[in-house]
Tab-separated table of C-alpha atoms in Angstrom:
chain	number	residue	atom	x	y	z
A	1	MET	CA	181.807	33.923	68.721
A	2	ALA	CA	182.080	37.698	68.594
A	3	ARG	CA	185.447	39.139	69.518
A	4	PHE	CA	184.183	42.455	70.844
A	5	LYS	CA	186.952	43.884	73.028
A	6	TYR	CA	188.515	40.451	73.318
A	7	ASP	CA	192.029	41.812	73.044
A	8	PRO	CA	193.009	43.749	76.227
A	9	THR	CA	194.876	46.351	74.176
A	10	GLN	CA	191.643	47.191	72.368
A	11	PHE	CA	189.855	47.493	75.690
A	12	ARG	CA	192.379	50.024	76.945
A	13	GLN	CA	192.366	52.185	73.841
A	14	ARG	CA	192.563	55.919	74.495
A	15	GLN	CA	190.760	57.193	71.400
A	16	LEU	CA	187.528	56.178	69.782
A	17	PHE	CA	188.320	58.039	66.571
A	18	PRO	CA	191.641	59.032	65.001
A	19	SER	CA	192.850	62.563	65.691
A	20	SER	CA	192.698	63.307	61.960
A	21	VAL	CA	190.691	61.704	59.165
A	22	PHE	CA	193.854	61.772	57.082
A	23	ASP	CA	195.330	59.139	59.406
A	24	LEU	CA	192.834	56.678	57.934
A	25	LEU	CA	193.858	57.292	54.330
A	26	PRO	CA	196.737	55.505	52.627
A	27	LYS	CA	199.807	57.654	51.933
A	28	ASP	CA	199.253	57.438	48.157
A	29	HIS	CA	195.615	58.614	48.246
A	30	ALA	CA	194.589	61.098	45.526
A	31	CYS	CA	193.705	63.827	48.027
A	32	PHE	CA	197.394	64.195	48.944
A	33	VAL	CA	198.312	64.649	45.272
A	34	PHE	CA	195.657	67.345	44.860
A	35	ASP	CA	196.890	69.072	48.002
A	36	GLU	CA	200.446	69.210	46.644
A	37	ILE	CA	199.224	70.651	43.349
A	38	LEU	CA	197.048	73.288	45.027
A	39	GLU	CA	199.842	74.378	47.354
A	40	GLN	CA	201.991	75.212	44.329
A	41	LEU	CA	199.405	77.585	42.816
A	42	ASP	CA	200.034	81.304	43.098
A	43	VAL	CA	196.763	82.897	44.228
A	44	SER	CA	198.231	86.177	45.487
A	45	SER	CA	196.390	88.204	42.836
A	46	ALA	CA	193.060	86.726	43.976
A	47	GLU	CA	193.882	87.326	47.639
A	48	GLU	CA	194.635	91.008	46.970
A	49	GLY	CA	190.963	91.561	46.162
A	50	TYR	CA	189.835	90.319	49.567
A	51	SER	CA	188.695	92.869	52.119
A	52	PHE	CA	189.462	92.643	55.832
A	53	ILE	CA	186.081	94.200	56.623
A	54	GLY	CA	183.231	91.811	57.358
A	55	GLN	CA	183.289	88.058	57.652
A	56	ARG	CA	186.335	85.999	56.836
A	57	ALA	CA	186.511	84.691	53.306
A	58	TYR	CA	187.381	81.169	52.262
A	59	PRO	CA	190.962	80.742	51.049
A	60	PRO	CA	191.020	80.580	47.229
A	61	LYS	CA	193.018	77.352	47.209
A	62	ARG	CA	190.404	75.604	49.327
A	63	LEU	CA	187.597	76.762	47.064
A	64	LEU	CA	189.192	74.851	44.193
């Protein structure tokens, strides 16, 4: 027998999807390690070459 919405708490859920995809990942996932490493990089010299004229550029850390 299928248990689709059998539990009343599931029936009264407020969200269909999590507010962030990172809520679905375990705390020791590799993406969190990469994020910590990238946040420690000094990219100020690369950001100095960016111009404020025109479209917004991607942040150098996110391009990595």
